[in-house]
Coordinates of N, CA, C and O in Angstrom, one line a residue:
M61 N -3.4 -19.3 4.9 CA -3.1 -18.4 3.8 C -1.7 -18.0 3.8 O -1.1 -17.8 4.8
R62 N -1.1 -17.8 2.6 CA 0.3 -17.4 2.5 C 0.4 -15.9 2.7 O -0.5 -15.2 2.3
P63 N 1.5 -15.5 3.3 CA 1.7 -14.0 3.3 C 2.0 -13.5 1.9 O 2.5 -14.2 1.1
K64 N 1.6 -12.2 1.7 CA 1.9 -11.6 0.4 C 3.4 -11.3 0.2 O 4.1 -11.0 1.2
R65 N 3.8 -11.5 -1.0 CA 5.2 -11.2 -1.4 C 5.2 -10.0 -2.2 O 4.7 -10.0 -3.3
F66 N 5.6 -8.9 -1.6 CA 5.6 -7.6 -2.2 C 6.8 -7.4 -3.1 O 7.9 -7.8 -2.8
K67 N 6.6 -6.8 -4.3 CA 7.7 -6.4 -5.2 C 7.5 -4.9 -5.5 O 6.4 -4.4 -5.3
N68 N 8.5 -4.3 -6.0 CA 8.4 -2.9 -6.5 C 7.9 -2.0 -5.3 O 7.0 -1.3 -5.5
V69 N 8.6 -2.1 -4.2 CA 8.2 -1.3 -3.0 C 8.9 0.0 -3.0 O 10.1 0.1 -3.3
A70 N 8.1 1.1 -2.8 CA 8.6 2.4 -2.8 C 8.0 3.1 -1.6 O 7.0 2.7 -1.0
R71 N 8.7 4.2 -1.1 CA 8.3 4.9 0.1 C 8.1 6.3 -0.3 O 9.0 7.0 -0.9
T72 N 7.0 6.9 0.2 CA 6.7 8.3 0.1 C 6.3 8.8 1.4 O 5.3 8.6 2.0
G73 N 7.3 9.5 2.1 CA 7.1 9.9 3.5 C 7.0 8.7 4.3 O 7.7 7.8 4.2
P74 N 5.9 8.6 5.2 CA 5.8 7.5 6.1 C 5.0 6.3 5.4 O 4.8 5.3 6.0
V75 N 4.5 6.5 4.1 CA 3.7 5.5 3.5 C 4.5 4.7 2.5 O 5.3 5.2 1.7
Q76 N 4.4 3.4 2.6 CA 5.0 2.5 1.7 C 4.0 2.0 0.7 O 2.9 1.7 1.1
V77 N 4.4 1.9 -0.6 CA 3.5 1.3 -1.6 C 4.2 0.1 -2.2 O 5.4 0.2 -2.6
G78 N 3.5 -1.0 -2.3 CA 4.0 -2.2 -2.8 C 3.0 -2.9 -3.7 O 1.8 -2.7 -3.7
T79 N 3.5 -3.8 -4.6 CA 2.7 -4.5 -5.6 C 2.8 -6.0 -5.2 O 3.9 -6.5 -4.9
A80 N 1.7 -6.7 -5.2 CA 1.6 -8.1 -4.9 C 0.4 -8.7 -5.7 O -0.4 -8.0 -6.2
N81 N 0.4 -10.0 -5.8 CA -0.7 -10.7 -6.4 C -1.7 -11.1 -5.3 O -1.3 -11.6 -4.3
D82 N -3.0 -11.0 -5.6 CA -4.0 -11.4 -4.7 C -4.3 -12.9 -4.8 O -3.6 -13.6 -5.6
N83 N -5.3 -13.4 -4.2 CA -5.6 -14.9 -4.2 C -5.9 -15.4 -5.5 O -5.8 -16.6 -5.8
R84 N -6.4 -14.6 -6.4 CA -6.9 -15.0 -7.7 C -5.8 -14.7 -8.8 O -6.1 -14.8 -10.0
G85 N -4.6 -14.3 -8.4 CA -3.6 -14.1 -9.3 C -3.5 -12.7 -10.0 O -2.7 -12.4 -10.8
R86 N -4.5 -11.8 -9.6 CA -4.5 -10.4 -10.1 C -3.5 -9.6 -9.4 O -3.2 -9.8 -8.2
E87 N -2.9 -8.6 -10.1 CA -2.0 -7.7 -9.5 C -2.7 -6.6 -8.7 O -3.6 -6.0 -9.2
K88 N -2.3 -6.5 -7.4 CA -2.9 -5.4 -6.6 C -1.8 -4.6 -6.0 O -0.7 -5.0 -5.8
H89 N -2.1 -3.3 -5.7 CA -1.2 -2.4 -5.2 C -1.7 -1.9 -3.8 O -2.8 -1.5 -3.7
T90 N -0.8 -1.9 -2.8 CA -1.2 -1.6 -1.5 C -0.4 -0.4 -1.0 O 0.8 -0.3 -1.2
A91 N -1.1 0.5 -0.3 CA -0.5 1.7 0.3 C -0.7 1.5 1.8 O -1.8 1.3 2.2
A92 N 0.4 1.6 2.6 CA 0.3 1.4 4.0 C 1.2 2.4 4.8 O 2.3 2.5 4.4
C93 N 0.6 3.0 5.8 CA 1.4 4.0 6.6 C 2.2 3.3 7.6 O 1.6 2.4 8.3
T94 N 3.4 3.6 7.8 CA 4.3 2.9 8.8 C 4.4 3.7 10.1 O 5.2 3.4 11.0
A95 N 3.7 4.9 10.2 CA 3.8 5.7 11.4 C 3.1 5.0 12.6 O 2.1 4.3 12.4
P96 N 3.7 5.1 13.8 CA 3.1 4.4 14.9 C 1.6 4.9 15.2 O 1.3 6.1 15.1
R97 N 0.8 4.0 15.4 CA -0.7 4.2 15.8 C -1.5 4.8 14.6 O -2.5 5.4 14.9
C98 N -1.0 4.8 13.4 CA -1.8 5.4 12.3 C -2.8 4.4 11.8 O -4.0 4.7 11.8
G99 N -2.4 3.2 11.3 CA -3.3 2.2 10.9 C -3.8 2.4 9.5 O -4.7 1.6 9.1
F100 N -3.3 3.3 8.7 CA -3.8 3.5 7.3 C -3.3 2.4 6.4 O -2.0 2.1 6.4
S101 N -4.1 1.7 5.7 CA -3.7 0.7 4.7 C -4.9 0.5 3.7 O -6.1 0.5 4.1
A102 N -4.6 0.5 2.4 CA -5.6 0.3 1.4 C -5.1 -0.4 0.2 O -3.9 -0.2 -0.1
D103 N -5.9 -1.2 -0.5 CA -5.6 -1.9 -1.7 C -6.2 -1.2 -2.9 O -7.3 -0.7 -2.8
Y104 N -5.4 -1.1 -4.0 CA -5.9 -0.4 -5.2 C -5.6 -1.3 -6.4 O -4.8 -2.2 -6.4
D105 N -6.4 -1.1 -7.5 CA -6.2 -1.8 -8.7 C -5.1 -1.3 -9.6 O -4.5 -2.0 -10.4
S106 N -4.7 0.0 -9.4 CA -3.7 0.6 -10.2 C -2.6 1.2 -9.3 O -2.8 1.7 -8.2
R107 N -1.4 1.2 -9.8 CA -0.3 1.8 -9.1 C -0.4 3.3 -8.9 O 0.0 3.8 -7.9
A108 N -1.0 3.9 -9.9 CA -1.2 5.4 -9.9 C -2.1 5.8 -8.7 O -1.8 6.8 -8.0
A109 N -3.1 5.0 -8.5 CA -4.0 5.3 -7.4 C -3.3 5.1 -6.1 O -3.5 5.9 -5.1
A110 N -2.5 4.1 -5.9 CA -1.8 3.8 -4.7 C -0.8 4.9 -4.4 O -0.6 5.4 -3.3
D111 N -0.1 5.4 -5.5 CA 0.9 6.4 -5.3 C 0.2 7.8 -4.9 O 0.7 8.5 -4.1
L112 N -1.0 8.0 -5.5 CA -1.7 9.2 -5.2 C -2.2 9.2 -3.7 O -2.1 10.2 -3.0
A113 N -2.6 8.0 -3.2 CA -3.0 7.9 -1.8 C -1.8 8.1 -0.9 O -2.0 8.7 0.1
A114 N -0.7 7.6 -1.3 CA 0.6 7.8 -0.5 C 1.0 9.3 -0.4 O 1.3 9.8 0.6
R115 N 0.8 10.0 -1.5 CA 1.2 11.4 -1.6 C 0.3 12.3 -0.8 O 0.7 13.3 -0.2
T116 N -1.0 11.9 -0.8 CA -2.0 12.8 -0.1 C -2.4 12.4 1.3 O -3.2 13.0 1.9
H117 N -1.8 11.3 1.8 CA -2.2 10.8 3.1 C -1.7 11.7 4.2 O -0.5 12.2 4.1
R118 N -2.5 12.0 5.2 CA -2.1 12.7 6.3 C -2.5 11.9 7.6 O -3.7 11.5 7.7
C119 N -1.5 11.6 8.4 CA -1.7 10.8 9.6 C -2.6 11.6 10.6 O -2.3 12.7 10.9
P120 N -3.7 10.9 11.1 CA -4.5 11.6 12.1 C -3.8 11.7 13.5 O -4.2 12.5 14.3
V121 N -2.9 10.8 13.7 CA -2.2 10.8 15.0 C -0.9 11.6 14.9 O -0.1 11.4 14.0
R122 N -0.7 12.6 15.7 CA 0.5 13.4 15.7 C 1.1 13.4 17.1 O 0.6 13.5 18.1

């Protein structure tokens, strides 16, 4: 499997949001936390949903 090529990457606090194409050529948006030991990551169909997840995410590990 090829690694995803993200475009239009933005950062909101510790969460990065990026856009990539899935295996079927559809555009998907991913929100992933970059804080150590957090592990939050999710795929969304719309950029607005990924941005909302990035803004409202709270890391359980402090």
